[in-house]
Coordinates of C-alpha atoms in Angstrom, one line a residue:
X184 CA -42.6 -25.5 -41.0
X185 CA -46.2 -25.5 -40.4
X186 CA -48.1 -22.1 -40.7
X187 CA -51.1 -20.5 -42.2
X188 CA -49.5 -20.6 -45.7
X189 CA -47.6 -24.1 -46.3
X190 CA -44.8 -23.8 -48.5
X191 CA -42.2 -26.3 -48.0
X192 CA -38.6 -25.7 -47.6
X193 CA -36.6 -24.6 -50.7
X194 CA -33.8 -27.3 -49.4
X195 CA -36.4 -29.9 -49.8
X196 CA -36.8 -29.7 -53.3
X197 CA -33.4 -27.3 -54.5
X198 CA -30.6 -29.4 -54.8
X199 CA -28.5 -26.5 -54.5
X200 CA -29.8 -26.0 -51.1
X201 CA -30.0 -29.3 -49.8
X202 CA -27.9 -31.1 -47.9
X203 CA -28.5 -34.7 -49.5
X204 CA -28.8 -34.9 -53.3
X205 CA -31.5 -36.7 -55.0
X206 CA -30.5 -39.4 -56.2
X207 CA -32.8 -38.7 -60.0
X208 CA -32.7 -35.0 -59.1
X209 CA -34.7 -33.4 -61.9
X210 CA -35.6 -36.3 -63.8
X211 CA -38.6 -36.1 -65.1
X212 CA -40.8 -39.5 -63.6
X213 CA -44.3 -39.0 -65.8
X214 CA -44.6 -40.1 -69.7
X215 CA -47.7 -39.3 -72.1
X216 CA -49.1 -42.3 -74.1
X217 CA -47.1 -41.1 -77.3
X218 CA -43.9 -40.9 -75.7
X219 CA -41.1 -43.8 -75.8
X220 CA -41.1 -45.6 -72.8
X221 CA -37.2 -44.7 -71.3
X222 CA -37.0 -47.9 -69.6
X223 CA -37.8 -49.9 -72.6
X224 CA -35.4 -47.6 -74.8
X225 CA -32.5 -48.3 -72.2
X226 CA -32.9 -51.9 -72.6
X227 CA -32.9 -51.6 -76.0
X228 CA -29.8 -50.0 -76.1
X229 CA -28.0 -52.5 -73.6
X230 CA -29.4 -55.4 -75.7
X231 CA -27.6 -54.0 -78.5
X232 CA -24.5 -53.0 -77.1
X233 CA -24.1 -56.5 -75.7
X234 CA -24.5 -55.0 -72.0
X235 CA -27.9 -56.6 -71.1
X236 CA -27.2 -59.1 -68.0
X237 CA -30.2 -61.0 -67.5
X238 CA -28.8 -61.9 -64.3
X239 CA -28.5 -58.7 -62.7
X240 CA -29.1 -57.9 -59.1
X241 CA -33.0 -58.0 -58.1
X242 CA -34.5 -54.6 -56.6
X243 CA -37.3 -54.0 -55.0
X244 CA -38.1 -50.4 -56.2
X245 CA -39.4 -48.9 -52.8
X246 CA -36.0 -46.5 -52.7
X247 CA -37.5 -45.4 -56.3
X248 CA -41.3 -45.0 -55.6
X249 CA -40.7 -43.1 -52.3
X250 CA -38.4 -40.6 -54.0
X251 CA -41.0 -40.1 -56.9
X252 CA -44.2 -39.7 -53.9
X253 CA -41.3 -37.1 -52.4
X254 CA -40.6 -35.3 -55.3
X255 CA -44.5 -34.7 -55.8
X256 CA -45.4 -34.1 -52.2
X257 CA -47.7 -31.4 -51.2
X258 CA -48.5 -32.4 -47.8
X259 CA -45.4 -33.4 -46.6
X260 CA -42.0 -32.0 -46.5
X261 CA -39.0 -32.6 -44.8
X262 CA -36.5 -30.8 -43.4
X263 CA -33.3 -30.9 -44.2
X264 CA -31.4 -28.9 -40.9
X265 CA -33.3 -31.0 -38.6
X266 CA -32.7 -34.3 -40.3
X267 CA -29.1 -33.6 -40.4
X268 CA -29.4 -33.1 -36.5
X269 CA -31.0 -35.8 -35.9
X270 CA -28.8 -38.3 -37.5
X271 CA -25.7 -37.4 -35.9
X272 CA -28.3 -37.9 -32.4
X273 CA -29.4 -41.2 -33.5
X274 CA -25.9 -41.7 -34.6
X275 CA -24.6 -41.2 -31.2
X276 CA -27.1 -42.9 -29.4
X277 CA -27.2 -46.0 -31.0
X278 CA -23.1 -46.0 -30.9
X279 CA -23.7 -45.7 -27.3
X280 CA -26.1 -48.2 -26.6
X281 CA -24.0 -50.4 -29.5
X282 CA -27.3 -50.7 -30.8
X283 CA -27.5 -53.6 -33.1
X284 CA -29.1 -57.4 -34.5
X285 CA -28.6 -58.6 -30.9
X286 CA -31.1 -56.4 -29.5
X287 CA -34.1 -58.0 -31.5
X288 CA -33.4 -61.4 -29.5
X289 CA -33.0 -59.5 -26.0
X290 CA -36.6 -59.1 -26.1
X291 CA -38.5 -61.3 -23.8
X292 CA -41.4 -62.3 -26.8
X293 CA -39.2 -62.7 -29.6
X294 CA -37.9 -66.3 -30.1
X295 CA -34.7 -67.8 -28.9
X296 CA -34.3 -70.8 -30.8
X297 CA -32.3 -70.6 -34.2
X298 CA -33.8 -73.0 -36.0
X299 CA -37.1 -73.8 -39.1
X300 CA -39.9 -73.5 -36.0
X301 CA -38.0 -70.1 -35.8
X302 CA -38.9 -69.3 -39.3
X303 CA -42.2 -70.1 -39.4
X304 CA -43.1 -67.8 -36.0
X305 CA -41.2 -65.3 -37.8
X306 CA -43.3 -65.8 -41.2
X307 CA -46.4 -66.0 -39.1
X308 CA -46.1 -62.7 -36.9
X309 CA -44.8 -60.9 -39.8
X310 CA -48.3 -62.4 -42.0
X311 CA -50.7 -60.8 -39.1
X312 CA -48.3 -57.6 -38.2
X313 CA -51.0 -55.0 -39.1
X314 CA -53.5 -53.0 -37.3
X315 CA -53.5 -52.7 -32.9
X316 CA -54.0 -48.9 -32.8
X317 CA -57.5 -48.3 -31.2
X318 CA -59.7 -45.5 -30.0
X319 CA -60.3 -46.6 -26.9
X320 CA -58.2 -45.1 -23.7
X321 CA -55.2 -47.2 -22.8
X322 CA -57.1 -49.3 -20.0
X323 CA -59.9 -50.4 -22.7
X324 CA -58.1 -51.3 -25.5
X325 CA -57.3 -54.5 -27.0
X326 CA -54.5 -56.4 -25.0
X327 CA -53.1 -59.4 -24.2
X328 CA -52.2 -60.4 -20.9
X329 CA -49.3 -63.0 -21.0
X330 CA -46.8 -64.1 -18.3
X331 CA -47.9 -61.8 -15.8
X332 CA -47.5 -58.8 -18.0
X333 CA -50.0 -56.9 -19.8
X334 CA -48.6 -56.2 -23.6
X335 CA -50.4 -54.1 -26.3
X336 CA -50.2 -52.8 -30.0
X337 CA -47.1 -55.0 -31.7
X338 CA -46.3 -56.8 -28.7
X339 CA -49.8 -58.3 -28.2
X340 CA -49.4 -59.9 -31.4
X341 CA -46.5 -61.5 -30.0
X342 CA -47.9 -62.7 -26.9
X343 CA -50.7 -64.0 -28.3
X344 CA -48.5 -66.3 -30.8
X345 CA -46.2 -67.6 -27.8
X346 CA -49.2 -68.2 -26.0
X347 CA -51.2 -70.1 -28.6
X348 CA -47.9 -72.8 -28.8
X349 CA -47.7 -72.7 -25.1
X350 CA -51.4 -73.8 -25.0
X351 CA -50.5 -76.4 -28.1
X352 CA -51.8 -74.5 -30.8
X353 CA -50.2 -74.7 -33.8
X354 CA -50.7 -71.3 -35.3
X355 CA -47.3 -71.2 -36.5
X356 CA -48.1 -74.1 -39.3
X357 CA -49.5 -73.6 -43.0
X358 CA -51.6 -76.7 -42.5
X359 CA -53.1 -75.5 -39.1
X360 CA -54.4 -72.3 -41.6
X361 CA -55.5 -74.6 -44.5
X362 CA -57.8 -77.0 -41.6
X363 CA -61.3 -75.0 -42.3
X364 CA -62.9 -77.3 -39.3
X365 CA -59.9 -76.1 -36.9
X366 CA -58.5 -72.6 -37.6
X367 CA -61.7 -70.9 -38.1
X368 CA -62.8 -67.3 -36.6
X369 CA -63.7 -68.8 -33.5
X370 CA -60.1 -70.5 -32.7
X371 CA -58.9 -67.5 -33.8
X372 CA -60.6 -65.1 -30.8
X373 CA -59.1 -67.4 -28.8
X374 CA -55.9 -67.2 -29.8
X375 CA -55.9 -63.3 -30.0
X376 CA -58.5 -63.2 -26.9
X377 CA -57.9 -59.5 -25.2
X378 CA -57.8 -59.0 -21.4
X379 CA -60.1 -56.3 -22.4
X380 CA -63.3 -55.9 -24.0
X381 CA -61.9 -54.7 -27.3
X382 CA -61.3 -57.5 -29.5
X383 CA -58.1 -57.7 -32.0
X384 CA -59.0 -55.6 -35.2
X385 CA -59.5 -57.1 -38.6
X386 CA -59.7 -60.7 -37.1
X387 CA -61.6 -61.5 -40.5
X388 CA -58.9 -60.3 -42.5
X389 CA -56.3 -62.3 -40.3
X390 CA -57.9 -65.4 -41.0
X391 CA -57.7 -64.6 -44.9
X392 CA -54.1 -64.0 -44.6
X393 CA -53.6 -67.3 -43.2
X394 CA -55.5 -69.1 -45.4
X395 CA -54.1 -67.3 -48.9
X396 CA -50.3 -67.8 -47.1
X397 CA -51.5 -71.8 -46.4
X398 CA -52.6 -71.8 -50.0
X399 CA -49.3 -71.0 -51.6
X400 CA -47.1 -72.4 -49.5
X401 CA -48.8 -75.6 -49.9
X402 CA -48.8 -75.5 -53.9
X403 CA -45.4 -73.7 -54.5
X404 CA -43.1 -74.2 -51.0
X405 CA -44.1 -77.8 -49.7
X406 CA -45.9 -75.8 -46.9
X407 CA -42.6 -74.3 -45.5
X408 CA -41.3 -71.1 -45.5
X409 CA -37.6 -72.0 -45.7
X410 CA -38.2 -73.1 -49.1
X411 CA -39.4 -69.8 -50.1
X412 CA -35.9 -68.8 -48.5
X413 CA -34.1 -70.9 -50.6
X414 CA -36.1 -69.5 -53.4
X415 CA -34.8 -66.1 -52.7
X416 CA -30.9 -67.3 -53.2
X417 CA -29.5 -65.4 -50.8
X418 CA -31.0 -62.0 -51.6
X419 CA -33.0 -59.9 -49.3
X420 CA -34.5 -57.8 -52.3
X421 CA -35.5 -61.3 -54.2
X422 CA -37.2 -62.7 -51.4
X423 CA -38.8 -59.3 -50.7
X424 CA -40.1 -59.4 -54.6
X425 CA -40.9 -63.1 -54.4
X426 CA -43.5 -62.4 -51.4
X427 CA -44.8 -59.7 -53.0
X428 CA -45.2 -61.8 -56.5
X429 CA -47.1 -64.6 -54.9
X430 CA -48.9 -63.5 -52.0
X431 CA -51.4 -61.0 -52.3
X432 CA -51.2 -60.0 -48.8
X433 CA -47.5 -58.6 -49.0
X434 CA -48.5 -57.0 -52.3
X435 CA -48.4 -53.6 -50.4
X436 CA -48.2 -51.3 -53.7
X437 CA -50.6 -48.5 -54.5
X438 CA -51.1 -46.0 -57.5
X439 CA -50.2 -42.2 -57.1
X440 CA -50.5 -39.3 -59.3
X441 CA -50.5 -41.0 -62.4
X442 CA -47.0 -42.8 -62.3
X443 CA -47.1 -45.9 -65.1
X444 CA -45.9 -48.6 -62.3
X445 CA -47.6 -48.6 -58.6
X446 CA -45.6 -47.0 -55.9
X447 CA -44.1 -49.9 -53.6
X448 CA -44.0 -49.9 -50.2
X449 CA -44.1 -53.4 -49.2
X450 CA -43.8 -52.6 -45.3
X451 CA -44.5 -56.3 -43.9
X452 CA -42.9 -57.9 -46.9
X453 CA -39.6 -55.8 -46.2
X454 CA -40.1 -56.1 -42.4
X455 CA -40.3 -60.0 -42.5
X456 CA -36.5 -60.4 -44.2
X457 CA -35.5 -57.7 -41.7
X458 CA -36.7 -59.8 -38.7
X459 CA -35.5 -63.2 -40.4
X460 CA -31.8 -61.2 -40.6
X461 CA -32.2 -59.8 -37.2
X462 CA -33.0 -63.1 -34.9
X463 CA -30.0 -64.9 -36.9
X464 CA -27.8 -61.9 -36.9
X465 CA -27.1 -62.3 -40.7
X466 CA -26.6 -66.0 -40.6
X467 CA -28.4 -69.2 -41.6
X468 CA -31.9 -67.9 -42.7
X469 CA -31.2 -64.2 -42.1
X470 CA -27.9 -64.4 -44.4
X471 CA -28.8 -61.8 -47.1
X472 CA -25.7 -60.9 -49.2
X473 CA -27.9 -57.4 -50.0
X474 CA -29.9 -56.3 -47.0
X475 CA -28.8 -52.8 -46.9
X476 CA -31.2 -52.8 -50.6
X477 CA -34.2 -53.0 -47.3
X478 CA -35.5 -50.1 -46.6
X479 CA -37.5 -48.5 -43.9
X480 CA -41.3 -50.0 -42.8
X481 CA -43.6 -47.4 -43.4
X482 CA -46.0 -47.5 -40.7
X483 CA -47.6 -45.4 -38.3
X484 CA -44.9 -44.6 -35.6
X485 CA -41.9 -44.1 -37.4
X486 CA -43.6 -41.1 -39.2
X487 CA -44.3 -40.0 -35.8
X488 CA -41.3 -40.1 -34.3
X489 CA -40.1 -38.1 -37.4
X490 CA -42.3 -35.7 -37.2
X491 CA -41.6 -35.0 -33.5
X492 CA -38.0 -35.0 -34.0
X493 CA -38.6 -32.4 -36.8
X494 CA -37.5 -34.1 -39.6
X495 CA -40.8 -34.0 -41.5
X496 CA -43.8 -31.3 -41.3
X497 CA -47.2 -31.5 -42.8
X498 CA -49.6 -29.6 -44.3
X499 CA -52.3 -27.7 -42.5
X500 CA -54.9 -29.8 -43.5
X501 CA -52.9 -33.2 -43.0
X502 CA -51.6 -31.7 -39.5
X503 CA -55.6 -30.9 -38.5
X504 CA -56.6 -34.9 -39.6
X505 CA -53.8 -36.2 -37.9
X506 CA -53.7 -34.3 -34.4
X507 CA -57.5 -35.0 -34.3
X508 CA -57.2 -38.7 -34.7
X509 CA -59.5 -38.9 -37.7
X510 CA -58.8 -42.0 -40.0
X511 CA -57.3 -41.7 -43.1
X512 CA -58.2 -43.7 -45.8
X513 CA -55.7 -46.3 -47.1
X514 CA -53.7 -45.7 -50.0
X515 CA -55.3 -42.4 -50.1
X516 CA -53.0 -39.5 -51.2
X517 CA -52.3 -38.7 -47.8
X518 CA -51.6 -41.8 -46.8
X519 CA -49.5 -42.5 -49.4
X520 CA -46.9 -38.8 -48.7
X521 CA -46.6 -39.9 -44.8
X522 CA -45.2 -43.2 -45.6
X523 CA -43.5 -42.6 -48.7
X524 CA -42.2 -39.5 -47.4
X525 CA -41.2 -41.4 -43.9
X526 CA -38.8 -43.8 -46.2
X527 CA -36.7 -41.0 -47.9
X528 CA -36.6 -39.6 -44.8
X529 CA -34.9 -42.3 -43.4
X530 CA -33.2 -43.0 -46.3
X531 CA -31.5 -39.2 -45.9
X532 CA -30.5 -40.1 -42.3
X533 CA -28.4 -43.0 -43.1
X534 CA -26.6 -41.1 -45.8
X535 CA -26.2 -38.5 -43.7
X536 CA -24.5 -40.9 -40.8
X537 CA -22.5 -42.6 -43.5
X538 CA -21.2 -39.6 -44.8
X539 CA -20.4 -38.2 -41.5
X540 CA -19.0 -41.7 -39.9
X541 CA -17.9 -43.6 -43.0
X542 CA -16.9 -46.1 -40.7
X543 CA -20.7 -46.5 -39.2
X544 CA -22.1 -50.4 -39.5
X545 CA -25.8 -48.5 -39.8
X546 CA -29.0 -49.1 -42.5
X547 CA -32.6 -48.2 -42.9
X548 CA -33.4 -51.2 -40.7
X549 CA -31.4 -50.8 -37.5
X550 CA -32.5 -47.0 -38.0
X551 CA -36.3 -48.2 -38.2
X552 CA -35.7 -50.4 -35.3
X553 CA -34.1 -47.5 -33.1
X554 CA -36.8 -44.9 -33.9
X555 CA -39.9 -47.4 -33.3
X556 CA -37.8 -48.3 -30.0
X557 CA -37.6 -44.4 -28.8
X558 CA -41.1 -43.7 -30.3
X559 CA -42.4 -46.4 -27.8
X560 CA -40.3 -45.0 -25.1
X561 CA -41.5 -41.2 -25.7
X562 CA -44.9 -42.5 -25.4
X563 CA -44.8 -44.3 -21.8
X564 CA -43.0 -41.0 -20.7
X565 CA -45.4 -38.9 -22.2
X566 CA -43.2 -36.8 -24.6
X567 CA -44.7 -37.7 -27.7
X568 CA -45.4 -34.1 -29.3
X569 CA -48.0 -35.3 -32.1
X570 CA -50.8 -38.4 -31.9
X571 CA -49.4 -40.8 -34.9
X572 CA -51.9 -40.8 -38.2
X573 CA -54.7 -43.7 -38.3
X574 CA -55.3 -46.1 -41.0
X575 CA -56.6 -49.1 -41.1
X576 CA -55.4 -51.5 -43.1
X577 CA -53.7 -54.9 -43.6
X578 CA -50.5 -53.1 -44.5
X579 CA -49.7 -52.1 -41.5

């Protein structure tokens, strides 16, 4: 796909060619200032009808807003033969490993209790899930060394956290965060201290995510997360909105080309419910009555594992920035193609596995979860084909 002249793929744009429909194909997503507002005009019509329900189903919009960044892509195209390909691999694979919630908890780090302190681990490592990648070779960069193993990138986060309430800590509570004289910068180096010289990235901005997460839970949640559960009612797209609405720090939305409402991508926001319905395999606090509605978390490795599988190419330019390790600027344009781009993607796999296995139990997040898991497998072995793309951000 990638070339001297970049032209993308007929099939990604021709729904005559393609071999997943769009699910708007040919709608037409921009509106001048003059022009009615179709949204508005729909409503309209329902209201008079007598079809308006007020009630209706909450969505998050990612689906929409990666679609629309797809449909206007110039850096990033995918391709349809090889994404048909690989979902019938990743469909097999994950058959064959039976590849499901349980393997979340079969990881050493990741809590075994089923119960609120659960929660709130989960809330926090999902409030500071941004942000390991370094420059630095593998032997310099930031790590953590807990229980006689030396863990990096995702994982460090993690250690550091079950370390921290192993050495009494309690990082895991809202009023820890609010305590100005306790959980300051300084605590916090302790908490994420590396075995290396590289300190944790944006320890600054960690310690404003905690205090703004204190903040509301203490004025609108009674300083506990399950609350904020509750709020939710049972739907994995409402509590997704409802983090997004009232913290700023899962408000992971950004303007592109123009379009009226922000493009949502909402990775930790989405990732949290995903974690929450994971560790209590769809019951208690991870009971979601709509989690398929989650989509993929656009990160950094995903769209790496995708483009090394084939499924998506990029653009000269975007293939030069990336291969080279320079950063890319948040919310830039770039950006914003990889990981908007990286969600349809996925989104196309799992239509593709449900239309070949109808029978398949498979969505964006156990398809997210199995790609990260092979991405970080590739890597130790050394058959990762392209370096993933560097931002740095709170986002991710």
């Amino acid at each position: 796909m990638i070339g001297s002249h970049y032209v993308p793929a007929p099939s990604s744009r021709d729904p005559k060619t393609s071999t997943t429909q769009h699910l708007n194909s040919g709608k037409d997503h921009t509106m001048s200032d003059d022009e009615a507002d179709p949204e508005l005009l729909a409503l309209l019509r329902q209201h008079f009808q007598g079809k308006l329900n007020l009630d209706e189903e909450p969505e998050t919009g990612v689906l929409e807003g990666a679609e629309f960044v797809y449909d206007n892509s110039i850096d990033v195209a995918l391709d349809m033969r090889a994404t048909k390909i690989a979902a019938e691999m990743i469909y097999a694979q994950m058959k064959e490993k039976e590849y499901s919630t349980t393997n979340w908890a079969e990881h050493e780090l990741h809590p075994k209790t089923k119960d609120e302190s659960t929660v709130a681990f989960i809330f926090t490592m999902d409030l500071l899930n941004f942000s390991f990648w370094s420059l630095l070779p593998d032997d310099e960069r930031f790590a953590v060394s807990y229980r006689d193993k030396r863990w990096t990138g995702y994982w460090s986060l993690v250690a550091s956290l079950q370390r921290a309430l192993d050495e009494d800590i309690p990082i895991t509570d809202p009023h820890y965060w609010q305590n100005e004289d306790e959980c300051t910068l300084v605590s916090l180096r302790h908490v994420f201290r590396s075995c290396t010289e590289e300190e944790i990235p944006l320890l600054e901005a960690r310690l404003e995510c905690l205090r703004e997460a204190g903040r509301v839970l203490y004025e609108k949640y009674n300083c506990s997360f399950t609350n904020c559960i509750s709020a939710a009612k049972g739907s994995a797209a409402g509590l997704v909105n409802l983090l997004a609405c009232d913290f700023r720090c899962f408000r992971d939305e950004h303007p592109f080309d123009g379009r009226r409402k922000p493009v949502r991508l909402l990775k930790r926001a989405q990732i949290l419910v995903a974690d929450l319905w994971a560790c209590f395999n769809g019951e208690r606090y991870g009971e979601f009555r709509d989690i398929d509605k989650i989509t993929m978390f656009a990160d950094y490795r995903v769209p790496q594992i995708l483009s090394s599988l084939g499924c998506i190419g990029y653009s000269p330019p975007l293939h030069a920035l990336v291969s080279k390790g320079e950063v890319i600027d948040s919310g830039s344009r770039l950006e914003m193609q990889l990981r908007a781009c990286s969600i349809w993607c996925v989104e196309l796999l799992r239509r593709q596995i449900k239309q070949d296995h109808p029978e398949a139990t498979v969505n964006a997040i156990l398809i997210d979860f199995f790609l990260y898991d092979m991405m970080k497998r590739w890597e130790a072995e050394g058959r990762e084909t392209m370096p993933h793309h560097r931002t740095r951000s709170i986002w991710y």
